[in-house]
Short mmCIF file of C-alpha atoms and ligand atoms in Angstrom, two decimals:
data_model
loop_
_atom_site.label_atom_id
_atom_site.label_comp_id
_atom_site.label_asym_id
_atom_site.label_seq_id
_atom_site.Cartn_x
_atom_site.Cartn_y
_atom_site.Cartn_z
CA MET A 1 0.28 -0.23 0.02
CA LYS A 2 0.81 3.78 -0.46
CA ILE A 3 2.14 5.21 2.50
CA ILE A 4 0.85 8.64 1.18
CA ASP A 5 -2.80 7.21 1.13
CA THR A 6 -2.51 6.59 4.44
CA LYS A 7 -3.85 8.84 7.59
CA LEU A 8 -2.34 8.25 11.05
CA THR A 9 -4.87 8.40 13.96
CA ALA A 10 -3.85 7.63 17.68
CA ILE A 11 -6.02 6.58 20.49
CA TYR A 12 -4.52 6.04 23.75
CA PHE A 13 -4.97 6.89 27.51
CA SER A 14 -2.53 8.38 29.16
CA ALA A 15 -2.73 10.17 32.21
CA ALA A 16 0.55 11.11 33.64
CA ASP A 17 2.11 11.67 29.85
CA THR A 18 4.23 8.98 29.35
CA THR A 19 2.23 7.10 27.16
CA ARG A 20 1.52 10.16 25.04
CA LYS A 21 5.15 10.95 24.80
CA CYS A 22 5.61 7.33 23.31
CA VAL A 23 2.83 7.49 20.72
CA GLU A 24 4.51 10.35 19.90
CA GLU A 25 7.76 8.87 19.35
CA VAL A 26 6.35 6.02 17.22
CA SER A 27 4.56 8.43 15.00
CA GLU A 28 7.84 10.33 14.66
CA GLY A 29 9.72 6.93 13.56
CA PHE A 30 6.66 5.99 10.95
CA GLY A 31 6.97 9.42 9.00
CA ILE A 32 3.62 11.03 9.15
CA GLU A 33 1.95 13.44 11.18
CA LEU A 34 -0.79 12.26 13.40
CA ASN A 35 -4.11 13.35 11.38
CA LYS A 36 -5.85 13.08 14.87
CA ALA A 37 -4.93 11.87 18.93
CA ILE A 38 -7.52 10.91 20.91
CA ASN A 39 -6.27 10.93 24.94
CA LEU A 40 -9.11 8.80 26.35
CA ALA A 41 -8.19 10.48 29.74
CA ASP A 42 -10.03 13.69 28.78
CA ASN A 43 -13.46 11.28 28.25
CA PHE A 44 -13.57 7.42 28.24
CA GLU A 45 -17.35 8.07 26.55
CA VAL A 46 -15.33 9.56 23.41
CA VAL A 47 -17.43 9.26 19.85
CA LEU A 48 -14.20 7.18 18.41
CA PRO A 49 -14.06 7.98 14.84
CA ASP A 50 -14.82 5.26 11.78
CA PHE A 51 -11.77 3.38 10.13
CA SER A 52 -11.22 2.23 6.61
CA GLU A 53 -8.68 -0.38 5.01
CA ASN A 54 -6.64 2.70 4.41
CA ASP A 55 -6.18 4.07 8.07
CA VAL A 56 -3.25 2.94 10.57
CA VAL A 57 -4.14 3.82 13.97
CA ILE A 58 -2.12 3.83 17.27
CA ILE A 59 -3.64 2.23 20.06
CA ALA A 60 -1.41 2.48 23.26
CA SER A 61 -2.55 2.07 26.95
CA PRO A 62 -0.38 2.03 30.23
CA VAL A 63 -0.59 -1.39 32.20
CA TYR A 64 -2.46 -1.14 35.24
CA ARG A 65 -1.60 -4.41 37.46
CA GLY A 66 -0.86 -6.48 34.59
CA ARG A 67 -4.06 -5.56 32.79
CA LEU A 68 -5.38 -2.93 30.68
CA PRO A 69 -6.92 -0.10 32.93
CA LEU A 70 -11.00 -1.44 32.85
CA GLN A 71 -12.02 1.85 31.11
CA VAL A 72 -9.46 1.27 28.20
CA SER A 73 -10.32 -2.18 27.18
CA ASN A 74 -14.23 -0.83 27.87
CA ALA A 75 -13.75 1.88 25.22
CA LEU A 76 -11.53 -0.31 22.82
CA GLN A 77 -14.90 -2.88 22.51
CA ARG A 78 -16.69 0.11 21.11
CA LEU A 79 -13.77 0.98 18.52
CA ASN A 80 -14.39 -0.73 14.77
CA GLY A 81 -11.18 -1.28 12.75
CA ARG A 82 -12.73 -2.57 9.08
CA ASN A 83 -9.85 -4.04 8.17
CA ALA A 84 -7.80 -0.60 8.90
CA ARG A 85 -3.76 -1.69 10.52
CA ALA A 86 -3.71 -1.10 14.03
CA ILE A 87 -0.36 -0.90 16.00
CA ALA A 88 -0.62 -1.79 19.07
CA MET A 89 1.18 -0.46 22.30
CA VAL A 90 1.31 -1.05 25.96
CA VAL A 91 3.43 1.45 28.18
CA TYR A 92 4.25 -0.22 31.89
CA GLY A 93 6.54 1.35 34.82
CA ASN A 94 9.67 -1.40 34.43
CA ARG A 95 7.85 -3.84 36.95
CA ASP A 96 6.00 -6.28 33.96
CA TYR A 97 3.19 -6.07 31.46
CA ASP A 98 1.98 -9.39 32.23
CA ASP A 99 -1.26 -10.19 29.86
CA ALA A 100 -1.79 -6.50 29.15
CA LEU A 101 -0.71 -6.61 25.53
CA LEU A 102 -2.18 -10.00 25.14
CA GLU A 103 -5.52 -8.74 26.17
CA GLN A 104 -4.93 -5.35 24.08
CA THR A 105 -4.33 -7.39 20.66
CA ASP A 106 -6.94 -9.94 21.10
CA ILE A 107 -9.56 -7.15 21.24
CA LEU A 108 -8.39 -5.19 18.35
CA ARG A 109 -8.40 -8.73 16.32
CA SER A 110 -12.34 -9.13 17.80
CA LYS A 111 -12.77 -5.53 16.29
CA SER A 112 -10.92 -6.43 12.81
CA PHE A 113 -8.30 -4.20 12.94
CA ARG A 114 -5.02 -5.94 11.21
CA ILE A 115 -2.27 -5.94 13.67
CA VAL A 116 0.87 -4.86 12.01
CA GLY A 117 3.40 -4.36 14.59
CA GLN A 118 2.86 -5.02 18.95
CA GLY A 119 4.81 -3.63 21.42
CA ALA A 120 5.52 -2.92 25.40
CA PHE A 121 7.73 0.08 26.47
CA ILE A 122 8.69 1.39 29.39
CA GLY A 123 7.72 5.05 31.31
CA GLN A 124 8.34 6.03 34.53
CA HIS A 125 6.04 4.55 37.22
CA SER A 126 3.41 6.55 37.48
CA ILE A 127 2.83 5.74 41.54
CA PHE A 128 6.19 5.25 42.19
CA PRO A 129 8.84 7.13 40.22
CA LYS A 130 11.59 5.79 41.69
CA VAL A 131 11.00 2.96 39.25
CA GLY A 132 11.33 3.52 35.72
CA THR A 133 13.01 7.17 36.03
CA SER A 134 12.93 9.34 33.72
CA ARG A 135 12.00 6.75 30.69
CA PRO A 136 10.98 6.48 28.12
CA ASP A 137 14.61 7.75 27.85
CA THR A 138 17.27 8.35 24.70
CA SER A 139 17.73 4.59 23.89
CA ASP A 140 14.04 4.09 24.50
CA ILE A 141 13.17 6.78 21.97
CA LEU A 142 15.44 5.42 19.55
CA GLN A 143 13.20 2.02 19.88
CA LEU A 144 10.26 3.53 19.79
CA ARG A 145 10.99 5.36 16.39
CA GLU A 146 12.68 1.80 14.97
CA PHE A 147 9.25 0.35 15.64
CA GLY A 148 7.42 3.00 14.07
CA LYS A 149 9.55 2.99 11.32
CA GLU A 150 9.03 -1.07 10.46
CA CYS A 151 5.66 -0.39 11.17
CA ARG A 152 5.33 1.33 8.20
CA LYS A 153 7.60 -0.88 6.35
CA ALA A 154 5.62 -3.99 6.84
CA ILE A 155 2.16 -1.92 5.74
CA GLU A 156 4.50 -0.82 2.60
CA ALA A 157 5.46 -4.62 1.87
CA ASP A 158 1.89 -5.27 2.22
CA ASN A 159 2.35 -7.99 3.59
CA GLU A 160 -1.03 -9.95 2.67
CA SER A 161 -0.84 -12.60 6.17
CA TYR A 162 0.14 -9.73 8.71
CA ALA A 163 0.99 -12.78 10.71
CA LEU A 164 2.42 -11.86 14.43
CA GLU A 165 3.90 -13.76 17.50
CA LEU A 166 1.41 -14.22 20.28
CA PRO A 167 2.65 -11.44 22.72
CA LYS A 168 3.72 -13.04 26.45
CA GLY A 169 0.50 -13.52 28.77
CA LYS A 170 -2.12 -16.13 29.63
CA ARG A 171 -5.48 -16.60 28.98
CA PRO A 172 -8.09 -16.12 31.53
CA TYR A 173 -5.97 -12.90 32.22
CA LYS A 174 -4.86 -11.54 35.82
CA LYS A 175 -7.76 -10.69 38.00
CA ILE A 176 -8.29 -7.00 37.47
CA SER A 177 -7.30 -4.99 41.00
CA GLY A 178 -6.78 -1.54 42.02
CA VAL A 179 -4.52 -0.20 44.05
CA PRO A 180 -4.58 0.73 47.57
CA VAL A 181 -2.77 3.86 47.63
CA HIS A 182 -4.42 7.19 46.33
CA PRO A 183 -3.18 11.09 46.29
CA LYS A 184 -4.78 13.41 47.74
CA ALA A 185 -3.21 17.69 49.12
CA ASP A 186 -2.65 19.13 51.90
CA GLU A 187 -5.70 21.63 52.37
CA SER A 188 -3.17 24.97 52.90
CA ASP A 189 -1.60 23.64 49.38
CA CYS A 190 -4.53 23.81 47.10
CA THR A 191 -5.62 27.36 45.35
CA ARG A 192 -9.18 25.39 44.57
CA CYS A 193 -8.30 26.37 41.12
CA GLY A 194 -10.51 22.98 39.95
CA ILE A 195 -7.89 21.66 37.28
CA CYS A 196 -7.79 18.54 38.80
CA VAL A 197 -11.36 18.03 39.43
CA VAL A 198 -12.05 18.55 35.57
CA LYS A 199 -9.21 16.48 34.53
CA CYS A 200 -9.80 13.51 36.75
CA PRO A 201 -10.93 11.04 34.71
CA VAL A 202 -13.25 9.29 36.68
CA GLY A 203 -14.66 12.29 38.69
CA ALA A 204 -12.61 11.37 41.99
CA ILE A 205 -12.26 14.64 43.19
CA PRO A 206 -15.29 16.93 44.67
CA GLN A 207 -15.22 20.25 43.25
CA ASP A 208 -15.90 21.64 46.90
CA ARG A 209 -13.19 20.06 48.55
CA PRO A 210 -10.71 19.65 45.53
CA PHE A 211 -7.63 18.79 48.05
CA THR A 212 -9.80 15.42 49.23
CA THR A 213 -10.02 12.70 46.90
CA ASP A 214 -12.76 10.07 46.52
CA ASN A 215 -10.46 6.53 47.27
CA ASN A 216 -13.76 4.09 45.92
CA VAL A 217 -13.78 5.78 42.84
CA CYS A 218 -10.12 6.68 42.24
CA ILE A 219 -8.38 4.73 39.98
CA SER A 220 -4.90 5.94 41.33
CA CYS A 221 -3.93 7.40 37.62
CA GLY A 222 -1.76 10.28 38.67
CA ARG A 223 -2.94 12.68 36.33
CA CYS A 224 -4.67 15.37 38.97
CA ILE A 225 -0.60 14.92 40.01
CA PHE A 226 0.28 16.10 36.94
CA VAL A 227 -1.82 18.54 36.12
CA CYS A 228 -1.71 20.60 39.37
CA SER A 229 0.28 23.57 38.67
CA ASN A 230 0.94 23.72 42.45
CA LYS A 231 2.28 20.49 43.07
CA ALA A 232 -0.64 20.01 46.06
CA ARG A 233 -1.31 16.55 45.23
CA HIS A 234 0.72 13.63 45.86
CA TYR A 235 0.75 9.93 47.47
CA SER A 236 1.81 9.82 51.42
CA GLY A 237 0.73 7.38 54.15
CA ALA A 238 2.48 4.44 55.61
CA ALA A 239 1.54 2.28 53.43
CA TYR A 240 2.58 3.82 50.22
CA SER A 241 6.56 4.29 51.82
CA ILE A 242 6.40 0.46 52.48
CA ILE A 243 5.16 -0.37 48.93
CA GLY A 244 7.45 2.23 47.52
CA THR A 245 10.61 0.58 49.19
CA ILE A 246 9.57 -2.96 48.15
CA PHE A 247 8.69 -1.91 44.68
CA LYS A 248 12.19 0.12 44.54
CA ALA A 249 14.16 -2.62 45.69
CA ALA A 250 12.25 -5.47 43.29
CA PHE A 251 11.82 -3.41 40.13
CA SER A 252 15.05 -0.97 39.86
CA LYS A 253 16.91 -3.61 37.30
CA ARG A 254 16.21 -2.04 33.76
CA LYS A 255 13.78 -4.01 31.72
CA SER A 256 13.88 -3.39 27.90
CA PRO A 257 11.29 -2.82 25.44
CA TYR A 258 9.71 -5.76 23.64
CA TRP A 259 8.32 -5.15 20.04
CA SER A 260 7.73 -7.27 16.77
CA VAL A 261 6.35 -6.62 13.54
CA ALA A 262 4.33 -8.71 10.96
CA LYS A 263 6.44 -10.58 8.92
CA PRO A 264 5.20 -12.88 5.79
CA SER A 265 7.28 -15.51 6.52
CA LEU A 266 5.73 -16.13 10.35
CA ILE A 267 3.16 -18.71 10.22
CA SER A 268 -0.84 -16.81 11.31
CA TYR A 269 -2.75 -17.77 14.02
C1 LIG B 301 -2.60 1.96 39.18
C2 LIG B 301 -1.95 1.58 38.58
C3 LIG B 301 -1.15 0.08 38.15
C4 LIG B 301 0.02 -0.26 37.38
N1 LIG B 301 0.48 -1.15 37.56
C5 LIG B 301 1.75 -1.37 36.71
C6 LIG B 301 1.95 -2.99 36.34
O1 LIG B 301 1.36 -3.90 36.44
N2 LIG B 301 3.25 -3.02 36.05
C7 LIG B 301 4.17 -1.84 35.82
O2 LIG B 301 5.32 -1.86 35.22
N3 LIG B 301 3.97 -0.70 35.85
C8 LIG B 301 2.45 -0.21 35.97
N4 LIG B 301 2.20 0.85 36.44
C9 LIG B 301 2.87 1.76 36.23
C10 LIG B 301 2.35 2.51 34.63
O3 LIG B 301 2.06 1.50 33.87
C11 LIG B 301 3.36 3.34 34.20
O4 LIG B 301 3.73 4.06 34.60
C12 LIG B 301 2.66 4.30 32.90
O5 LIG B 301 3.92 4.79 32.22
C13 LIG B 301 1.59 5.29 33.16
O6 LIG B 301 1.33 5.74 31.91
P1 LIG B 301 0.89 7.50 31.64
O7 LIG B 301 2.14 8.34 32.25
O8 LIG B 301 0.62 7.55 30.16
O9 LIG B 301 -0.67 7.76 32.13
C14 LIG B 301 1.21 1.39 37.13
C15 LIG B 301 0.48 2.41 36.95
C16 LIG B 301 -0.65 2.46 37.96
C17 LIG B 301 -1.45 4.00 37.78
S1 LIG B 302 -5.15 21.32 40.75
FE1 LIG B 302 -4.10 21.56 42.59
S2 LIG B 302 -4.65 23.78 43.60
FE2 LIG B 302 -5.97 23.14 41.92
S3 LIG B 302 -7.31 22.27 42.75
FE3 LIG B 302 -6.68 20.90 42.64
S4 LIG B 302 -5.37 20.09 43.97
FE4 LIG B 302 -6.20 22.18 44.34
S1 LIG B 303 -8.35 11.41 41.60
FE1 LIG B 303 -7.82 9.74 41.15
S2 LIG B 303 -8.34 8.80 39.07
FE2 LIG B 303 -8.46 10.86 39.66
S3 LIG B 303 -6.91 12.07 38.40
FE3 LIG B 303 -6.41 11.52 40.52
S4 LIG B 303 -5.34 9.46 40.80
FE4 LIG B 303 -6.53 9.76 38.87
#
């Protein structure tokens, strides 16, 4: 297929910005400007575009406890690929991506996408920033661009089979579970600007007391920390310090990105 005929769209969820950065590097490597970028963090219920076979769609999500965040998998279930090509990506915080990439590629295939490339890349851990600190870094960016470039080549080669190895992971996938820590602000640091109230993707921050958090609703995505220009919101408490120490000790060893691109020689499944 002539890449000139292609429209490149990105649909992703990025609360703390690392997934967005990874998507932009892949599109840079692919060599076409994004026609449209939809961050599901702005609205999980957004109307998703219709695709056709000349479209290429980068679909990306952070890994939450080895799975896709539930709201992301629900949104992806509303897609209709109509034979468009998909570049499937997950971004994880240097612990593990477990079943998340398998889950994502399973959904995309069931929604009639032809997956040309799949990858699991590393971003700074949005709850424990001492793990995966400052990633994606220069070496990750090179890999992300290479991945985008190779996806483009696979499309240009018009590989009929679009055969890809199965990503790691198990079916049934790991049970979905939340994390027991949630950010909040000190009342004295909060100017009540309301930005976090508007930006929280699940409405967990009450308008009248924006320094608090409804822990029953919060998905610990970290977006409120990222958008608060006063740096008022943060994780705190004994549980957070203990889990943070364990995480740093267990998951600081650098992990490398995994990616794979469709090749005609592989057996299709
Ligand atoms: C609730 C939650 C669960 C997470 N679970 C995992 C995990 O299972 N494995 C991992 O390596 N990183 C995990 N992370 C880290 C994120 O996957 C990582 O920081 C990602 O880059 C966040 O993307 P974003 O910056 O685009 O929001 C988790 C983060 C959150 C908020
Ligand atoms: S963004 Fe920060 S300063 Fe503004 S309401 Fe939220 S916590 Fe307060
Ligand atoms: S309150 Fe929870 S769900 Fe809302 S933005 Fe903050 S971390 Fe995310």
